[in-house]
PDB file of C-alpha atoms in Angstrom:
ATOM      1  CA  MET A   1       0.325   0.182  -0.128  1.00  0.00           C
ATOM      2  CA  ARG A   2       2.676   2.108   0.401  1.00  0.00           C
ATOM      3  CA  GLY A   3       3.968   2.529  -2.832  1.00  0.00           C
ATOM      4  CA  PRO A   4       0.311   4.070  -4.273  1.00  0.00           C
ATOM      5  CA  VAL A   5      -0.184   6.184  -0.759  1.00  0.00           C
ATOM      6  CA  ALA A   6       3.335   8.157  -1.238  1.00  0.00           C
ATOM      7  CA  ARG A   7       3.182   8.400  -5.175  1.00  0.00           C
ATOM      8  CA  ALA A   8      -0.655  10.187  -4.465  1.00  0.00           C
ATOM      9  CA  VAL A   9       1.269  13.501  -3.253  1.00  0.00           C
ATOM     10  CA  ALA A  10       2.889  14.178  -5.973  1.00  0.00           C
ATOM     11  CA  GLU A  11      -0.001  13.346  -7.989  1.00  0.00           C
ATOM     12  CA  GLU A  12      -2.502  15.584  -7.751  1.00  0.00           C
ATOM     13  CA  ARG A  13      -3.467  18.741  -6.213  1.00  0.00           C
ATOM     14  CA  ALA A  14      -6.610  21.929  -5.561  1.00  0.00           C
ATOM     15  CA  GLU A  15      -6.300  25.422  -5.919  1.00  0.00           C
ATOM     16  CA  ARG A  16      -7.833  28.072  -6.427  1.00  0.00           C
ATOM     17  CA  VAL A  17      -7.869  29.892 -10.042  1.00  0.00           C
ATOM     18  CA  PHE A  18      -9.588  32.936 -11.251  1.00  0.00           C
ATOM     19  CA  PHE A  19     -10.429  33.442 -14.723  1.00  0.00           C
ATOM     20  CA  PRO A  20     -11.499  37.086 -16.531  1.00  0.00           C
ATOM     21  CA  ALA A  21     -14.284  37.208 -19.484  1.00  0.00           C
ATOM     22  CA  GLY A  22     -12.924  36.095 -21.922  1.00  0.00           C
ATOM     23  CA  GLU A  23     -11.553  32.970 -24.045  1.00  0.00           C
ATOM     24  CA  TYR A  24      -9.880  29.956 -22.799  1.00  0.00           C
ATOM     25  CA  ARG A  25      -8.963  27.347 -25.277  1.00  0.00           C
ATOM     26  CA  HIS A  26      -6.675  24.554 -23.692  1.00  0.00           C
ATOM     27  CA  PRO A  27      -4.329  21.382 -25.215  1.00  0.00           C
ATOM     28  CA  PRO A  28      -5.483  17.965 -23.965  1.00  0.00           C
ATOM     29  CA  THR A  29      -3.656  18.638 -20.254  1.00  0.00           C
ATOM     30  CA  GLY A  30      -2.780  13.954 -19.477  1.00  0.00           C
ATOM     31  CA  THR A  31      -4.525  14.831 -16.755  1.00  0.00           C
ATOM     32  CA  VAL A  32      -7.985  14.766 -15.342  1.00  0.00           C
ATOM     33  CA  GLN A  33      -9.627  17.906 -14.526  1.00  0.00           C
ATOM     34  CA  LEU A  34     -12.560  19.133 -12.311  1.00  0.00           C
ATOM     35  CA  ARG A  35     -14.083  22.190 -11.346  1.00  0.00           C
ATOM     36  CA  VAL A  36     -15.823  23.505  -9.047  1.00  0.00           C
ATOM     37  CA  VAL A  37     -17.580  27.505  -9.673  1.00  0.00           C
ATOM     38  CA  ARG A  38     -17.191  29.084  -6.028  1.00  0.00           C
ATOM     39  CA  GLY A  39     -18.048  33.027  -7.595  1.00  0.00           C
ATOM     40  CA  GLY A  40     -19.940  33.527 -10.998  1.00  0.00           C
ATOM     41  CA  SER A  41     -22.907  33.011 -12.725  1.00  0.00           C
ATOM     42  CA  SER A  42     -23.515  33.551 -16.162  1.00  0.00           C
ATOM     43  CA  TYR A  43     -24.293  31.827 -19.415  1.00  0.00           C
ATOM     44  CA  ALA A  44     -21.370  30.618 -21.016  1.00  0.00           C
ATOM     45  CA  GLU A  45     -20.316  28.191 -23.880  1.00  0.00           C
ATOM     46  CA  ILE A  46     -18.161  25.256 -23.227  1.00  0.00           C
ATOM     47  CA  ASP A  47     -16.746  22.029 -25.031  1.00  0.00           C
ATOM     48  CA  LEU A  48     -15.205  19.511 -22.402  1.00  0.00           C
ATOM     49  CA  GLY A  49     -14.475  17.424 -25.816  1.00  0.00           C
ATOM     50  CA  SER A  50     -17.933  16.567 -26.099  1.00  0.00           C
ATOM     51  CA  GLY A  51     -19.058  19.319 -28.272  1.00  0.00           C
ATOM     52  CA  LEU A  52     -19.125  22.969 -28.286  1.00  0.00           C
ATOM     53  CA  ARG A  53     -22.370  23.664 -25.643  1.00  0.00           C
ATOM     54  CA  ARG A  54     -23.343  26.750 -24.697  1.00  0.00           C
ATOM     55  CA  VAL A  55     -24.653  26.527 -20.784  1.00  0.00           C
ATOM     56  CA  PHE A  56     -25.953  28.632 -17.539  1.00  0.00           C
ATOM     57  CA  THR A  57     -23.274  27.824 -15.580  1.00  0.00           C
ATOM     58  CA  ARG A  58     -23.054  29.094 -11.507  1.00  0.00           C
ATOM     59  CA  PRO A  59     -21.376  27.943  -8.147  1.00  0.00           C
ATOM     60  CA  GLY A  60     -22.199  24.316  -7.153  1.00  0.00           C
ATOM     61  CA  ASP A  61     -21.652  23.230 -10.626  1.00  0.00           C
ATOM     62  CA  LEU A  62     -19.036  21.154 -11.712  1.00  0.00           C
ATOM     63  CA  LEU A  63     -16.598  20.453 -15.202  1.00  0.00           C
ATOM     64  CA  LEU A  64     -15.094  17.125 -15.755  1.00  0.00           C
ATOM     65  CA  SER A  65     -12.396  17.050 -18.613  1.00  0.00           C
ATOM     66  CA  LEU A  66     -10.284  14.046 -19.215  1.00  0.00           C
ATOM     67  CA  PRO A  67      -6.671  13.035 -20.414  1.00  0.00           C
ATOM     68  CA  ASP A  68      -7.025  13.720 -24.090  1.00  0.00           C
ATOM     69  CA  TYR A  69      -9.681  15.893 -25.258  1.00  0.00           C
ATOM     70  CA  PRO A  70      -8.830  19.579 -25.085  1.00  0.00           C
ATOM     71  CA  THR A  71     -11.656  22.260 -23.629  1.00  0.00           C
ATOM     72  CA  LEU A  72     -12.433  25.697 -24.614  1.00  0.00           C
ATOM     73  CA  PHE A  73     -14.267  28.309 -22.251  1.00  0.00           C
ATOM     74  CA  ARG A  74     -15.703  31.014 -23.604  1.00  0.00           C
ATOM     75  CA  ILE A  75     -16.880  33.135 -20.269  1.00  0.00           C
ATOM     76  CA  GLU A  76     -19.194  36.375 -20.002  1.00  0.00           C
ATOM     77  CA  GLU A  77     -18.699  37.319 -16.631  1.00  0.00           C
ATOM     78  CA  PRO A  78     -15.643  36.029 -14.568  1.00  0.00           C
ATOM     79  CA  ARG A  79     -14.797  32.849 -12.514  1.00  0.00           C
ATOM     80  CA  GLU A  80     -13.505  31.439  -9.491  1.00  0.00           C
ATOM     81  CA  LEU A  81     -13.070  28.103  -9.489  1.00  0.00           C
ATOM     82  CA  THR A  82     -11.368  25.222  -8.060  1.00  0.00           C
ATOM     83  CA  MET A  83      -9.822  23.526  -9.589  1.00  0.00           C
ATOM     84  CA  VAL A  84      -8.570  19.702  -8.443  1.00  0.00           C
ATOM     85  CA  THR A  85      -6.140  17.810 -11.245  1.00  0.00           C
ATOM     86  CA  VAL A  86      -5.235  14.020 -10.913  1.00  0.00           C
ATOM     87  CA  SER A  87      -2.542  12.458 -12.787  1.00  0.00           C
ATOM     88  CA  ARG A  88      -3.967   9.975 -15.928  1.00  0.00           C
ATOM     89  CA  GLU A  89      -2.054   7.739 -13.632  1.00  0.00           C
ATOM     90  CA  GLN A  90      -4.026   7.432 -10.349  1.00  0.00           C
ATOM     91  CA  ALA A  91      -7.321   8.314 -12.042  1.00  0.00           C
ATOM     92  CA  LEU A  92      -6.615   5.198 -14.211  1.00  0.00           C
ATOM     93  CA  ARG A  93      -5.909   3.841 -10.248  1.00  0.00           C
ATOM     94  CA  LEU A  94      -8.116   4.963  -8.432  1.00  0.00           C
ATOM     95  CA  THR A  95     -11.173   4.005 -10.831  1.00  0.00           C
ATOM     96  CA  GLY A  96      -9.813   0.504 -11.465  1.00  0.00           C
ATOM     97  CA  ALA A  97     -10.472   0.991  -7.220  1.00  0.00           C
ATOM     98  CA  ALA A  98     -14.037   2.369  -7.909  1.00  0.00           C
ATOM     99  CA  GLY A  99     -14.976  -0.343 -10.599  1.00  0.00           C
ATOM    100  CA  GLY A 100     -14.940   2.273 -12.858  1.00  0.00           C
ATOM    101  CA  SER A 101     -13.072   3.749 -16.270  1.00  0.00           C
ATOM    102  CA  LEU A 102     -11.650   7.135 -17.309  1.00  0.00           C
ATOM    103  CA  ASP A 103     -13.282   6.164 -20.547  1.00  0.00           C
ATOM    104  CA  ALA A 104     -16.926   5.305 -18.531  1.00  0.00           C
ATOM    105  CA  LEU A 105     -16.696   8.990 -17.271  1.00  0.00           C
ATOM    106  CA  ALA A 106     -16.433  10.629 -20.684  1.00  0.00           C
ATOM    107  CA  ILE A 107     -20.402  11.274 -20.083  1.00  0.00           C
ATOM    108  CA  LEU A 108     -19.687  13.422 -17.374  1.00  0.00           C
ATOM    109  CA  THR A 109     -18.159  15.857 -19.911  1.00  0.00           C
ATOM    110  CA  ASP A 110     -21.170  16.178 -21.920  1.00  0.00           C
ATOM    111  CA  ARG A 111     -22.232  20.025 -20.105  1.00  0.00           C
ATOM    112  CA  PRO A 112     -21.763  20.796 -16.223  1.00  0.00           C
ATOM    113  CA  MET A 113     -23.553  19.354 -13.466  1.00  0.00           C
ATOM    114  CA  ARG A 114     -24.345  19.229 -10.072  1.00  0.00           C
ATOM    115  CA  ASP A 115     -24.239  16.857  -7.843  1.00  0.00           C
ATOM    116  CA  PRO A 116     -23.447  19.293  -3.375  1.00  0.00           C
ATOM    117  CA  LEU A 117     -21.264  15.398  -2.081  1.00  0.00           C
ATOM    118  CA  LEU A 118     -18.350  15.864  -5.056  1.00  0.00           C
ATOM    119  CA  ALA A 119     -18.381  19.735  -4.698  1.00  0.00           C
ATOM    120  CA  GLU A 120     -17.690  19.452  -1.093  1.00  0.00           C
ATOM    121  CA  LEU A 121     -15.248  17.521  -1.256  1.00  0.00           C
ATOM    122  CA  CYS A 122     -13.463  19.634  -4.118  1.00  0.00           C
ATOM    123  CA  ARG A 123     -13.661  22.361  -1.439  1.00  0.00           C
ATOM    124  CA  ARG A 124     -12.636  20.767   1.246  1.00  0.00           C
ATOM    125  CA  LEU A 125      -9.820  19.522  -0.750  1.00  0.00           C
ATOM    126  CA  GLU A 126      -8.372  22.911  -1.685  1.00  0.00           C
ATOM    127  CA  ASP A 127      -9.012  24.349   1.813  1.00  0.00           C
ATOM    128  CA  GLU A 128      -8.166  21.728   4.496  1.00  0.00           C
ATOM    129  CA  PRO A 129      -5.105  20.308   2.528  1.00  0.00           C
ATOM    130  CA  SER A 130      -3.844  17.252   4.075  1.00  0.00           C
ATOM    131  CA  HIS A 131      -0.220  16.492   3.961  1.00  0.00           C
ATOM    132  CA  ASN A 132      -1.315  12.531   5.629  1.00  0.00           C
ATOM    133  CA  PRO A 133      -0.588  10.000   3.094  1.00  0.00           C
ATOM    134  CA  VAL A 134      -3.135   7.755   3.905  1.00  0.00           C
ATOM    135  CA  VAL A 135      -5.667  10.684   5.123  1.00  0.00           C
ATOM    136  CA  ARG A 136      -5.377  11.863   0.829  1.00  0.00           C
ATOM    137  CA  GLU A 137      -5.569   8.619  -0.699  1.00  0.00           C
ATOM    138  CA  TRP A 138      -8.547   8.041   0.961  1.00  0.00           C
ATOM    139  CA  ALA A 139     -10.197  11.589  -0.402  1.00  0.00           C
ATOM    140  CA  TYR A 140      -9.262  11.047  -3.476  1.00  0.00           C
ATOM    141  CA  GLY A 141     -10.229   7.823  -3.820  1.00  0.00           C
ATOM    142  CA  ILE A 142     -13.687   8.445  -2.874  1.00  0.00           C
ATOM    143  CA  LEU A 143     -14.007  11.466  -5.796  1.00  0.00           C
ATOM    144  CA  PHE A 144     -13.718   8.996  -8.050  1.00  0.00           C
ATOM    145  CA  ALA A 145     -15.699   6.043  -6.915  1.00  0.00           C
ATOM    146  CA  SER A 146     -18.286   8.734  -6.872  1.00  0.00           C
ATOM    147  CA  LEU A 147     -17.937  10.696  -9.688  1.00  0.00           C
ATOM    148  CA  VAL A 148     -17.624   6.721 -11.035  1.00  0.00           C
ATOM    149  CA  ARG A 149     -21.074   6.273  -8.924  1.00  0.00           C
ATOM    150  CA  LEU A 150     -22.218  10.056 -11.240  1.00  0.00           C
ATOM    151  CA  ALA A 151     -20.891   7.895 -15.003  1.00  0.00           C
ATOM    152  CA  GLY A 152     -23.864   5.079 -14.254  1.00  0.00           C
ATOM    153  CA  ARG A 153     -26.867   7.676 -12.386  1.00  0.00           C
ATOM    154  CA  VAL A 154     -26.878   9.797 -15.894  1.00  0.00           C
ATOM    155  CA  GLY A 155     -25.539   6.551 -17.881  1.00  0.00           C
ATOM    156  CA  ALA A 156     -28.877   4.699 -16.417  1.00  0.00           C
ATOM    157  CA  ARG A 157     -30.278   7.884 -17.629  1.00  0.00           C
ATOM    158  CA  HIS A 158     -29.525   8.529 -21.336  1.00  0.00           C
ATOM    159  CA  GLN A 159     -30.221   4.460 -22.184  1.00  0.00           C
ATOM    160  CA  SER A 160     -32.861   4.100 -24.585  1.00  0.00           C
ATOM    161  CA  PRO A 161     -35.212   2.036 -23.621  1.00  0.00           C
ATOM    162  CA  VAL A 162     -36.102  -1.011 -25.861  1.00  0.00           C
ATOM    163  CA  LEU A 163     -39.526  -1.278 -27.238  1.00  0.00           C
ATOM    164  CA  THR A 164     -38.745  -5.135 -28.528  1.00  0.00           C
ATOM    165  CA  GLN A 165     -40.717  -6.057 -31.979  1.00  0.00           C
ATOM    166  CA  GLU A 166     -43.640  -8.259 -30.215  1.00  0.00           C
ATOM    167  CA  ARG A 167     -44.537  -5.685 -28.307  1.00  0.00           C
ATOM    168  CA  PHE A 168     -44.070  -2.973 -31.313  1.00  0.00           C
ATOM    169  CA  ASN A 169     -46.835  -5.413 -32.627  1.00  0.00           C
ATOM    170  CA  GLU A 170     -48.915  -5.161 -29.657  1.00  0.00           C
ATOM    171  CA  VAL A 171     -49.078  -1.549 -29.940  1.00  0.00           C
ATOM    172  CA  LEU A 172     -49.748  -1.490 -33.275  1.00  0.00           C
ATOM    173  CA  ALA A 173     -52.648  -3.573 -33.013  1.00  0.00           C
ATOM    174  CA  ALA A 174     -54.103  -1.723 -30.025  1.00  0.00           C
ATOM    175  CA  ILE A 175     -54.010   1.315 -32.743  1.00  0.00           C
ATOM    176  CA  ASP A 176     -55.303  -0.014 -35.666  1.00  0.00           C
ATOM    177  CA  ALA A 177     -57.871  -0.979 -33.300  1.00  0.00           C
ATOM    178  CA  ASN A 178     -59.287   1.709 -31.849  1.00  0.00           C
ATOM    179  CA  ILE A 179     -58.675   3.719 -35.224  1.00  0.00           C
ATOM    180  CA  GLY A 180     -61.945   5.524 -34.894  1.00  0.00           C
ATOM    181  CA  GLU A 181     -61.853   5.999 -30.849  1.00  0.00           C
ATOM    182  CA  ARG A 182     -59.593   8.538 -28.519  1.00  0.00           C
ATOM    183  CA  LEU A 183     -56.223   7.251 -28.419  1.00  0.00           C
ATOM    184  CA  SER A 184     -54.045   7.975 -24.801  1.00  0.00           C
ATOM    185  CA  ILE A 185     -50.759   7.378 -25.272  1.00  0.00           C
ATOM    186  CA  ALA A 186     -51.187   5.994 -21.495  1.00  0.00           C
ATOM    187  CA  HIS A 187     -53.266   2.967 -22.705  1.00  0.00           C
ATOM    188  CA  LEU A 188     -50.520   2.297 -25.515  1.00  0.00           C
ATOM    189  CA  ALA A 189     -47.516   2.283 -22.729  1.00  0.00           C
ATOM    190  CA  ASP A 190     -49.362  -0.297 -20.683  1.00  0.00           C
ATOM    191  CA  VAL A 191     -49.450  -2.665 -23.852  1.00  0.00           C
ATOM    192  CA  SER A 192     -45.971  -1.295 -24.682  1.00  0.00           C
ATOM    193  CA  GLY A 193     -45.626  -2.584 -20.837  1.00  0.00           C
ATOM    194  CA  LEU A 194     -43.072   0.328 -20.404  1.00  0.00           C
ATOM    195  CA  PRO A 195     -43.697   3.453 -18.508  1.00  0.00           C
ATOM    196  CA  ARG A 196     -44.967   6.587 -20.800  1.00  0.00           C
ATOM    197  CA  ARG A 197     -41.992   8.864 -20.781  1.00  0.00           C
ATOM    198  CA  SER A 198     -39.668   5.513 -21.572  1.00  0.00           C
ATOM    199  CA  PHE A 199     -42.731   3.895 -24.348  1.00  0.00           C
ATOM    200  CA  THR A 200     -42.988   7.757 -25.962  1.00  0.00           C
ATOM    201  CA  ALA A 201     -38.742   7.400 -26.166  1.00  0.00           C
ATOM    202  CA  ALA A 202     -38.702   4.038 -27.577  1.00  0.00           C
ATOM    203  CA  PHE A 203     -41.298   4.230 -29.569  1.00  0.00           C
ATOM    204  CA  ARG A 204     -39.958   7.346 -31.160  1.00  0.00           C
ATOM    205  CA  GLY A 205     -37.341   5.293 -31.492  1.00  0.00           C
ATOM    206  CA  MET A 206     -38.405   2.348 -33.717  1.00  0.00           C
ATOM    207  CA  THR A 207     -40.272   5.107 -35.680  1.00  0.00           C
ATOM    208  CA  GLY A 208     -38.958   7.642 -36.390  1.00  0.00           C
ATOM    209  CA  LEU A 209     -42.322   9.774 -35.321  1.00  0.00           C
ATOM    210  CA  PRO A 210     -43.725  10.700 -31.582  1.00  0.00           C
ATOM    211  CA  VAL A 211     -46.318   9.283 -30.998  1.00  0.00           C
ATOM    212  CA  HIS A 212     -49.083  11.618 -32.178  1.00  0.00           C
ATOM    213  CA  GLN A 213     -47.848  12.288 -35.286  1.00  0.00           C
ATOM    214  CA  PHE A 214     -47.679   8.241 -35.911  1.00  0.00           C
ATOM    215  CA  VAL A 215     -51.339   7.263 -34.761  1.00  0.00           C
ATOM    216  CA  LEU A 216     -52.393  10.583 -37.413  1.00  0.00           C
ATOM    217  CA  ARG A 217     -50.865   8.186 -39.910  1.00  0.00           C
ATOM    218  CA  ARG A 218     -51.923   5.555 -39.623  1.00  0.00           C
ATOM    219  CA  ARG A 219     -55.734   7.536 -39.695  1.00  0.00           C
ATOM    220  CA  ALA A 220     -54.858   8.495 -42.813  1.00  0.00           C
ATOM    221  CA  GLU A 221     -53.799   5.355 -43.742  1.00  0.00           C
ATOM    222  CA  LYS A 222     -57.372   3.806 -42.742  1.00  0.00           C
ATOM    223  CA  ALA A 223     -59.069   6.865 -43.848  1.00  0.00           C
ATOM    224  CA  ALA A 224     -57.714   7.174 -47.710  1.00  0.00           C
ATOM    225  CA  GLU A 225     -58.281   2.771 -47.927  1.00  0.00           C
ATOM    226  CA  LEU A 226     -62.551   3.570 -46.657  1.00  0.00           C
ATOM    227  CA  ILE A 227     -62.410   6.644 -49.197  1.00  0.00           C
ATOM    228  CA  ALA A 228     -61.224   4.242 -51.843  1.00  0.00           C
ATOM    229  CA  ARG A 229     -62.939   0.828 -50.397  1.00  0.00           C
ATOM    230  CA  SER A 230     -66.682   1.570 -49.561  1.00  0.00           C
ATOM    231  CA  ASP A 231     -68.927   4.580 -50.848  1.00  0.00           C
ATOM    232  CA  ILE A 232     -69.277   5.803 -46.736  1.00  0.00           C
ATOM    233  CA  PRO A 233     -69.339   9.599 -46.516  1.00  0.00           C
ATOM    234  CA  LEU A 234     -66.809  11.812 -45.659  1.00  0.00           C
ATOM    235  CA  ALA A 235     -68.337  12.981 -43.243  1.00  0.00           C
ATOM    236  CA  GLU A 236     -68.486   9.186 -42.148  1.00  0.00           C
ATOM    237  CA  VAL A 237     -65.098   7.903 -43.569  1.00  0.00           C
ATOM    238  CA  ALA A 238     -63.297  11.120 -40.771  1.00  0.00           C
ATOM    239  CA  HIS A 239     -66.089   9.403 -37.620  1.00  0.00           C
ATOM    240  CA  LEU A 240     -64.848   6.411 -38.687  1.00  0.00           C
ATOM    241  CA  ALA A 241     -60.695   6.789 -38.539  1.00  0.00           C
ATOM    242  CA  GLY A 242     -60.668   8.606 -35.452  1.00  0.00           C
ATOM    243  CA  PHE A 243     -60.927  12.138 -36.767  1.00  0.00           C
ATOM    244  CA  ALA A 244     -62.856  15.183 -34.814  1.00  0.00           C
ATOM    245  CA  HIS A 245     -64.064  16.021 -38.420  1.00  0.00           C
ATOM    246  CA  GLN A 246     -64.146  15.949 -42.448  1.00  0.00           C
ATOM    247  CA  ALA A 247     -62.106  19.400 -42.527  1.00  0.00           C
ATOM    248  CA  HIS A 248     -59.337  17.978 -40.418  1.00  0.00           C
ATOM    249  CA  MET A 249     -59.346  14.865 -42.128  1.00  0.00           C
ATOM    250  CA  ASN A 250     -58.972  16.090 -45.585  1.00  0.00           C
ATOM    251  CA  ARG A 251     -56.537  19.385 -44.246  1.00  0.00           C
ATOM    252  CA  VAL A 252     -54.266  15.672 -43.414  1.00  0.00           C
ATOM    253  CA  VAL A 253     -54.881  13.427 -46.126  1.00  0.00           C
ATOM    254  CA  THR A 254     -53.961  16.272 -48.752  1.00  0.00           C
ATOM    255  CA  ARG A 255     -50.954  16.490 -47.129  1.00  0.00           C
ATOM    256  CA  LEU A 256     -49.740  12.670 -46.554  1.00  0.00           C
ATOM    257  CA  LYS A 257     -51.412  11.388 -49.287  1.00  0.00           C
ATOM    258  CA  GLY A 258     -50.659  13.928 -51.660  1.00  0.00           C
ATOM    259  CA  ARG A 259     -54.263  14.012 -52.719  1.00  0.00           C
ATOM    260  CA  SER A 260     -57.326  15.292 -51.330  1.00  0.00           C
ATOM    261  CA  PRO A 261     -60.135  12.536 -50.272  1.00  0.00           C
ATOM    262  CA  GLY A 262     -62.286  13.140 -52.806  1.00  0.00           C
ATOM    263  CA  ARG A 263     -59.750  13.205 -55.395  1.00  0.00           C
ATOM    264  CA  LEU A 264     -58.309   9.608 -54.215  1.00  0.00           C
ATOM    265  CA  ARG A 265     -62.961   8.515 -53.801  1.00  0.00           C
ATOM    266  CA  LEU A 266     -62.605  10.263 -57.588  1.00  0.00           C
ATOM    267  CA  GLU A 267     -59.376   7.453 -58.637  1.00  0.00           C
ATOM    268  CA  ALA A 268     -60.937   5.222 -56.959  1.00  0.00           C
ATOM    269  CA  ARG A 269     -64.663   5.247 -58.872  1.00  0.00           C
ATOM    270  CA  LYS A 270     -62.250   5.168 -62.813  1.00  0.00           C
ATOM    271  CA  SER A 271     -60.510   2.330 -62.327  1.00  0.00           C
ATOM    272  CA  GLY A 272     -63.960   0.466 -61.318  1.00  0.00           C
ATOM    273  CA  PRO A 273     -65.989  -0.417 -57.771  1.00  0.00           C
ATOM    274  CA  PRO A 274     -65.124  -2.248 -54.838  1.00  0.00           C
ATOM    275  CA  PRO A 275     -64.525  -6.497 -55.141  1.00  0.00           C
ATOM    276  CA  ALA A 276     -67.408  -7.348 -53.816  1.00  0.00           C
ATOM    277  CA  GLY A 277     -68.161  -8.082 -50.162  1.00  0.00           C
ATOM    278  CA  ASP A 278     -66.064  -4.948 -49.389  1.00  0.00           C
ATOM    279  CA  LEU A 279     -67.073  -2.180 -47.351  1.00  0.00           C
TER     280      LEU A 279
END
């Protein structure tokens, strides 16, 4: 244990840094840098390695950058930071001991984050530095364990919910079976077996459309089928296909099919009567 602990003294530091308003570009440092905003609140353009973002930063915000990525800060107001810097080798060791990796921490470089415990730990490392190598090892170990925990929590939130093909087919059947009724997202989410928010995200990921827009397209398909294969009045077609009224159906069908309902019916009649036994 004495070897790693001895190295820790030289491989970490926490210091106060002040930046006037302006632009700051930094090449890759080869270190992990964790910044805590101590003073100054305003909008800023920040790139921590995951692309430029315009964000509002305030005291308590945490900004993480990793060894191999340049950083860019354009700040509109002065900033006072606590800067915690840890060598790549030490960071690799501490994240590994916490069951994580530096690559897994990349999800935290997207934008500023908030974690009161982690921010307070960084402040303590600056305000009350310990010269005891065992205490420093313990403190920085907790810091990286907290980062690993936070990355796991953020990653879980960002994971795409899964809507299987079987479940999607069941949702599609529920839509078609109730196309003429008021369809609730809550009911479709129940059919999918997912919470409502997860369902809407998974549905959009699978179809490329929000649920509402997808249902409108299915209603337009149903209306076009009824128009072409029956003599049902258009106002009744609108009702059967789930539209609020005929004018709504006319707008949607014309937009999606490129022809009005009247034109679709005229073309269908020119091609011959509907097959016997159909609608």
